[in-house]
Structures are given as C-alpha cells and as structure tokens.
PDB file of C-alpha atoms in Angstrom:
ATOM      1  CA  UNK A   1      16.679   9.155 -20.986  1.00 92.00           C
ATOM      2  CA  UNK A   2      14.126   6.467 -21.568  1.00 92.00           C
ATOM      3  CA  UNK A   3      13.677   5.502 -18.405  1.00 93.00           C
ATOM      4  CA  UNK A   4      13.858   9.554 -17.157  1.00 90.00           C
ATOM      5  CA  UNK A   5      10.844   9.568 -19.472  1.00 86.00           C
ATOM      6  CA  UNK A   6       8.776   6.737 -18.432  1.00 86.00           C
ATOM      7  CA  UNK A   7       9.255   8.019 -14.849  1.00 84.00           C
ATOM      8  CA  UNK A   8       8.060  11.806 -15.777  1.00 81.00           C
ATOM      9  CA  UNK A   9       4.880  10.062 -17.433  1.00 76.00           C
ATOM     10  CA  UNK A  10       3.696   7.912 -14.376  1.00 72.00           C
ATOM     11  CA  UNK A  11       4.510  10.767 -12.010  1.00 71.00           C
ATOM     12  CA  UNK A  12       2.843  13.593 -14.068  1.00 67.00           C
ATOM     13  CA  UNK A  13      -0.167  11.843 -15.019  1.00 80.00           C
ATOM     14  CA  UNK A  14      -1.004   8.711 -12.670  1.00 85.00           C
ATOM     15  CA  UNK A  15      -1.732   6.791 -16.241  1.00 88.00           C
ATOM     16  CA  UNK A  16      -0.077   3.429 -15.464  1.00 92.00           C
ATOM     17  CA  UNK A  17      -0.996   1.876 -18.869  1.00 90.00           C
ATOM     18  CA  UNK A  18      -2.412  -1.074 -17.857  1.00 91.00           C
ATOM     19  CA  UNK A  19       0.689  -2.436 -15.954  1.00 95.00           C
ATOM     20  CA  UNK A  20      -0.125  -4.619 -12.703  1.00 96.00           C
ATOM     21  CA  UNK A  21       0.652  -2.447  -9.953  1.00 97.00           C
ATOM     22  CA  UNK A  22       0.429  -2.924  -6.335  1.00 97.00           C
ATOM     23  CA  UNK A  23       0.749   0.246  -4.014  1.00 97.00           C
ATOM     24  CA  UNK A  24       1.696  -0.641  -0.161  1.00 98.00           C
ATOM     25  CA  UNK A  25       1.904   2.368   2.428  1.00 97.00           C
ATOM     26  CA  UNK A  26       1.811   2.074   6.291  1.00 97.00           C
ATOM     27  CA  UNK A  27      -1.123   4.648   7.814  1.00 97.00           C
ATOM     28  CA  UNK A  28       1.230   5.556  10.747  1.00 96.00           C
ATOM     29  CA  UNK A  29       3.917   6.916   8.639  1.00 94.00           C
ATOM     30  CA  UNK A  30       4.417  11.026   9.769  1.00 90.00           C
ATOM     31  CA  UNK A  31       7.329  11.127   7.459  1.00 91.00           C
ATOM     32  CA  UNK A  32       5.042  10.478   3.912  1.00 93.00           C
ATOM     33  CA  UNK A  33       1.587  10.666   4.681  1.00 94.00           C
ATOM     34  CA  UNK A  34      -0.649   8.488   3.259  1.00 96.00           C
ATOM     35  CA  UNK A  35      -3.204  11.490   2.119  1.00 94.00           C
ATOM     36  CA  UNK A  36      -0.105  13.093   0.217  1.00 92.00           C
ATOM     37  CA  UNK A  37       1.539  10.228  -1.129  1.00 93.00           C
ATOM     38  CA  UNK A  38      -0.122   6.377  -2.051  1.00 95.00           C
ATOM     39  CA  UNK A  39      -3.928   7.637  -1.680  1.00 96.00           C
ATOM     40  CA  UNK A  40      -3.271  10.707  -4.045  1.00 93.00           C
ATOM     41  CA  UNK A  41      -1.248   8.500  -6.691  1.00 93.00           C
ATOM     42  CA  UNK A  42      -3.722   5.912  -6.194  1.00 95.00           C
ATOM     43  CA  UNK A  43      -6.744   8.283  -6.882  1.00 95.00           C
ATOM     44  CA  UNK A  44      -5.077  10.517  -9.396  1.00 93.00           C
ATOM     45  CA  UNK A  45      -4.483   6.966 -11.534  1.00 94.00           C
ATOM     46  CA  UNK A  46      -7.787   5.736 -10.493  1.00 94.00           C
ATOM     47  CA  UNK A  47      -9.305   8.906 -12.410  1.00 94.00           C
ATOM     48  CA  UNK A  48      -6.751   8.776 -15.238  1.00 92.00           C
ATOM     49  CA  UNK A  49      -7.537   4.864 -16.119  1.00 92.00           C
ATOM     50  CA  UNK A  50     -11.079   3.604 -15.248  1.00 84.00           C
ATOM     51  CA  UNK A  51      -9.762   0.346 -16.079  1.00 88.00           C
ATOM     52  CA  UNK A  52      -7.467  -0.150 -13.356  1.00 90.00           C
ATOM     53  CA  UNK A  53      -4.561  -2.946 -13.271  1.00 91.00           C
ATOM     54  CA  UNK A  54      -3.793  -1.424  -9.623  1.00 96.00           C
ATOM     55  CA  UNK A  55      -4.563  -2.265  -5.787  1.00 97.00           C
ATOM     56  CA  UNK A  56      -3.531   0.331  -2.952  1.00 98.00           C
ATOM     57  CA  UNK A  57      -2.919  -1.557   0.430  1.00 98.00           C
ATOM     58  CA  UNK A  58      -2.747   0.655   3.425  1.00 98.00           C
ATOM     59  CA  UNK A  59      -1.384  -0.661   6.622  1.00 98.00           C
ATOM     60  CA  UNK A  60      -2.455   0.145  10.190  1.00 98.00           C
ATOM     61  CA  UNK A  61       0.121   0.602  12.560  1.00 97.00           C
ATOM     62  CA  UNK A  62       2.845   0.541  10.258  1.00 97.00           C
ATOM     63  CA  UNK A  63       5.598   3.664   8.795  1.00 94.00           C
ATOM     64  CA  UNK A  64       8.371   3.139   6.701  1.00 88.00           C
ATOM     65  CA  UNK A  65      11.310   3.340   9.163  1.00 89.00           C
ATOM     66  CA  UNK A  66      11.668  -0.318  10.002  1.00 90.00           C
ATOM     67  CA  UNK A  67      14.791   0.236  11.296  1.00 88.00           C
ATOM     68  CA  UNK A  68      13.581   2.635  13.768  1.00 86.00           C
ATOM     69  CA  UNK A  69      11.243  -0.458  15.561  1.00 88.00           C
ATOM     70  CA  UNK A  70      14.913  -0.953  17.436  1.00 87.00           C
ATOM     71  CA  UNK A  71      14.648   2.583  19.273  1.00 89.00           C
ATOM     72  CA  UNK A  72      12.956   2.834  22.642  1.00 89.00           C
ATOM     73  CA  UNK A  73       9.230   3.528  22.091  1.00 88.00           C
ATOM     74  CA  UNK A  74       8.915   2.102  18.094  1.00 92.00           C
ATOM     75  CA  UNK A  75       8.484  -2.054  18.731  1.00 92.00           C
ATOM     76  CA  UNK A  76       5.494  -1.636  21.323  1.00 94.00           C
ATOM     77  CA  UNK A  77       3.544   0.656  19.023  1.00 95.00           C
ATOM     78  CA  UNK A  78       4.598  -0.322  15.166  1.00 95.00           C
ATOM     79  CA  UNK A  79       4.665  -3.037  13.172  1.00 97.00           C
ATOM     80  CA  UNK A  80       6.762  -4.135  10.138  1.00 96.00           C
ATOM     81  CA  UNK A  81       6.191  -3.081   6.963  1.00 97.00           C
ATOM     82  CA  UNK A  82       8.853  -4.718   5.472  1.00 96.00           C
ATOM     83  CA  UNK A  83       6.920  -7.987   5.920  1.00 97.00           C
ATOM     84  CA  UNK A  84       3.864  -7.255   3.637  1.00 98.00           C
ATOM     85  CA  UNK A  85       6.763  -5.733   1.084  1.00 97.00           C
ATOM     86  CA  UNK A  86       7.807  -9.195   0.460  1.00 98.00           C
ATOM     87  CA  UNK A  87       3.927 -10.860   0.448  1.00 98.00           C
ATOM     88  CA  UNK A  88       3.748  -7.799  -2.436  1.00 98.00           C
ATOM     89  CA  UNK A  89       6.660  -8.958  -3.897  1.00 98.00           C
ATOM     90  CA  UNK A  90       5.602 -12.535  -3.703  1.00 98.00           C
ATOM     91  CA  UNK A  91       1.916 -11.712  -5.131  1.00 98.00           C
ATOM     92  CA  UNK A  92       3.409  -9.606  -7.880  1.00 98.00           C
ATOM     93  CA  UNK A  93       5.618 -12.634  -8.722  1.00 98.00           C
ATOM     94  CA  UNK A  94       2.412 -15.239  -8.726  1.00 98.00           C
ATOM     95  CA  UNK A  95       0.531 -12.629 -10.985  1.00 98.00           C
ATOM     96  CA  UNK A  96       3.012 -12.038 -13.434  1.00 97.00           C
ATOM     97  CA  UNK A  97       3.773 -15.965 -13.757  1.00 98.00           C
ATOM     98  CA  UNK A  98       1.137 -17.969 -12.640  1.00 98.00           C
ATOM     99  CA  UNK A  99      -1.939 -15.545 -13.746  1.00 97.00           C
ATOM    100  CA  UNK A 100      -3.018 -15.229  -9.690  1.00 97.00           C
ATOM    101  CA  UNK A 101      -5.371 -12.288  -8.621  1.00 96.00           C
ATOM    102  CA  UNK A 102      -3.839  -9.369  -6.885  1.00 97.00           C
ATOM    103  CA  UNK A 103      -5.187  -8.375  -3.806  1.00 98.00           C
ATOM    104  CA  UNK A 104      -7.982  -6.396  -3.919  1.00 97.00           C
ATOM    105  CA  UNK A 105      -7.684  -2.369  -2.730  1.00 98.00           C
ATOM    106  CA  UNK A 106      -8.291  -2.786   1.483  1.00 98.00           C
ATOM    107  CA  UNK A 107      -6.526  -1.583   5.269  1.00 98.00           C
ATOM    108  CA  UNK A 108      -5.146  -4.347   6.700  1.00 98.00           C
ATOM    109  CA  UNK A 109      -5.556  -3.751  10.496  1.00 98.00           C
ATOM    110  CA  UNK A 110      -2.700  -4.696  12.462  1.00 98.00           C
ATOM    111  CA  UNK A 111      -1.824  -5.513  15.987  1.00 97.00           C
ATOM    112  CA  UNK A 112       0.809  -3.279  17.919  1.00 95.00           C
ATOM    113  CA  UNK A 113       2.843  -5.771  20.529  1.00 93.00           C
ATOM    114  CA  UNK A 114       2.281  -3.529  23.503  1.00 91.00           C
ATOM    115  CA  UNK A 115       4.229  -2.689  26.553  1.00 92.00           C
ATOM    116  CA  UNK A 116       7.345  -4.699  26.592  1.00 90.00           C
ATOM    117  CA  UNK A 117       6.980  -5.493  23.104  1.00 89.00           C
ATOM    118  CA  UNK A 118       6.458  -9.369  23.123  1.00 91.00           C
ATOM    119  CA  UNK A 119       7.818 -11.232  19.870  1.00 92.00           C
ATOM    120  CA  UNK A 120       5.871 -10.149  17.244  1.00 93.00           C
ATOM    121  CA  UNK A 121       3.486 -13.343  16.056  1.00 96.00           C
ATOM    122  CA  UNK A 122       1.390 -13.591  12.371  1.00 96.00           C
ATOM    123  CA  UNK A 123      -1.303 -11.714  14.416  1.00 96.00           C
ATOM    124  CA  UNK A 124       0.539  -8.659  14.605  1.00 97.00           C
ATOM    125  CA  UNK A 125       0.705  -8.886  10.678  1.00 98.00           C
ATOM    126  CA  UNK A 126      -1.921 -10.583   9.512  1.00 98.00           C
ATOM    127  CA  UNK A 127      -2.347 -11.416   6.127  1.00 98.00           C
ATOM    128  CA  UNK A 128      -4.202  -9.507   3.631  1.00 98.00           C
ATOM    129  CA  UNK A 129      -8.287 -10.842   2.617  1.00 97.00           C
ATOM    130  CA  UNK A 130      -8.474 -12.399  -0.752  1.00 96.00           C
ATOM    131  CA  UNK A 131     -11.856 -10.662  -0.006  1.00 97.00           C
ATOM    132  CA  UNK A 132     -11.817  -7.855   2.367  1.00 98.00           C
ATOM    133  CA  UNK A 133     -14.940  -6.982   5.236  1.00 98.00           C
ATOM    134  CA  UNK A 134     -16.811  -4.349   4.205  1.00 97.00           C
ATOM    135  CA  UNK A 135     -15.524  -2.055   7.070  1.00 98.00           C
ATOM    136  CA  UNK A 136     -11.401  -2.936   5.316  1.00 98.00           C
ATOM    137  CA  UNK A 137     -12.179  -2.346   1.841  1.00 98.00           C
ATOM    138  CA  UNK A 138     -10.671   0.665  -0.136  1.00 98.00           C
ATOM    139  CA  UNK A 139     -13.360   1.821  -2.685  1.00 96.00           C
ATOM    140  CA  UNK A 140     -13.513   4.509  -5.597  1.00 95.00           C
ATOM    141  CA  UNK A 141     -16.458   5.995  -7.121  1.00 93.00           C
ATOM    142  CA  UNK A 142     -17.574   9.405  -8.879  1.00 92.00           C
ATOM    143  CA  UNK A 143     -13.810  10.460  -8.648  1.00 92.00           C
ATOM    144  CA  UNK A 144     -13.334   9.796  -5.138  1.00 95.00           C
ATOM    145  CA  UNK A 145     -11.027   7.247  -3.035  1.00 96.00           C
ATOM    146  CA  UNK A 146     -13.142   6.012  -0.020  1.00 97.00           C
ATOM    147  CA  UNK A 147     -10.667   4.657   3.208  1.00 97.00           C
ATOM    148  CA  UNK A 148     -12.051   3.261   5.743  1.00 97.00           C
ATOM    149  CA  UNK A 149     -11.272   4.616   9.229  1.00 95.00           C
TER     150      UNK A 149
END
C-alpha cells in the first residue's frame, strides 16, 4: 500500500520531492508520444517544484520497441534506445555515489543507418553534451517546456 501510495503521489501531482530523476523518451515513438507522456510529466513537475532535481532527455530517431529494429523497415530508420537507458542508468549510478552532475535537460540528435542498415557505430548514438548547443537544449520558463525542433 505504501508503495501504491508513493506511485498515486508522483503520478497525480508531478511533485518528485527533490529525488534525482532522469526522464529518457525517444521522439519517434507513435506508440507514447512524447507531447503526452515525458514532456507533460516533465513540465507538470517542472511547475510543481521550481527547484528541480530532474533532466528530460529526448531522443531523435529513437521509439521504445527495440525489438522491433529486427523487422524489415525498423534498423535503417531507428536507433536504440536501449543504449542511452544504460548511460542513464550508469549516470544515475555516478550521481547517487560519486556526487557527478546529471545531464542537463537537451535532444540528443541521432543518426539513422540508412538503406541496408550498416552496423550501427557511436555516431548513430552519440553521447549526450555535458553542455548542450543552444539549438539541443530543453528549456523551461514562465510555465512552459521549450523543445527544440
């Protein structure tokens, strides 16, 4: 029941309570849009706590069906998302023990392999920027989340 509780408060209310939290959704994903999903959440908290513990990365290029990048069609135009679950994982893991810096909020743009869909390389899934471009960062201000295109 504790637990059923702590869930109903985070869901009703986006209040996070100061807990590190690190929000990953891929932008191509038709199943859970990013508008009705991680961007509301992430705004609806960023209104309920001004003070934010939180970073919202949003992934070109990427959905949540990795299993699907086996199916004709899916490995030429989609790239893993599974791979920046573990780099949240990892910096989750170095901020909880070793005091590190999440990411800040940002798209990462990645790079669809293409026809034949060549073996994907760390420039299809580039790393995240310890400080994001201008033109990559995720911003909020006067109660509203600003994406870049």
């Amino acid at each position: 029941r504790r637990v059923q509780r702590n869930v109903e408060d985070v869901l009703l209310d986006g209040k996070l309570r100061g807990k590190p939290t690190l929000i990953v959704h891929g932008r191509a994903d038709a199943l859970i849009p990013v508008n009705h999903a991680s961007r509301a959440y992430y705004g609806a908290h960023r209104i309920a706590e001004r003070r934010s513990a939180a970073s919202y990365i949003e992934v070109t290029n990427a959905q949540h069906f990795d299993s699907f990048l086996s199916f004709p069609g899916y490995p030429e135009r989609y790239v893993p998302l599974h791979v920046y679950l573990v780099r949240s994982l990892n910096a989750m893991h170095a901020h909880l023990t070793q005091g590190t810096a999440l990411p800040p909020s940002q798209v990462v743009r990645t790079v669809p392999r293409g026809v034949g869909a060549p073996a994907i390389t760390a420039a299809n899934v580039p790393e995240w920027a310890l400080v994001p471009a201008e033109a990559n960062r995720i911003g909020f201000e006067h109660r509203t989340l600003y994406v870049p295109d």
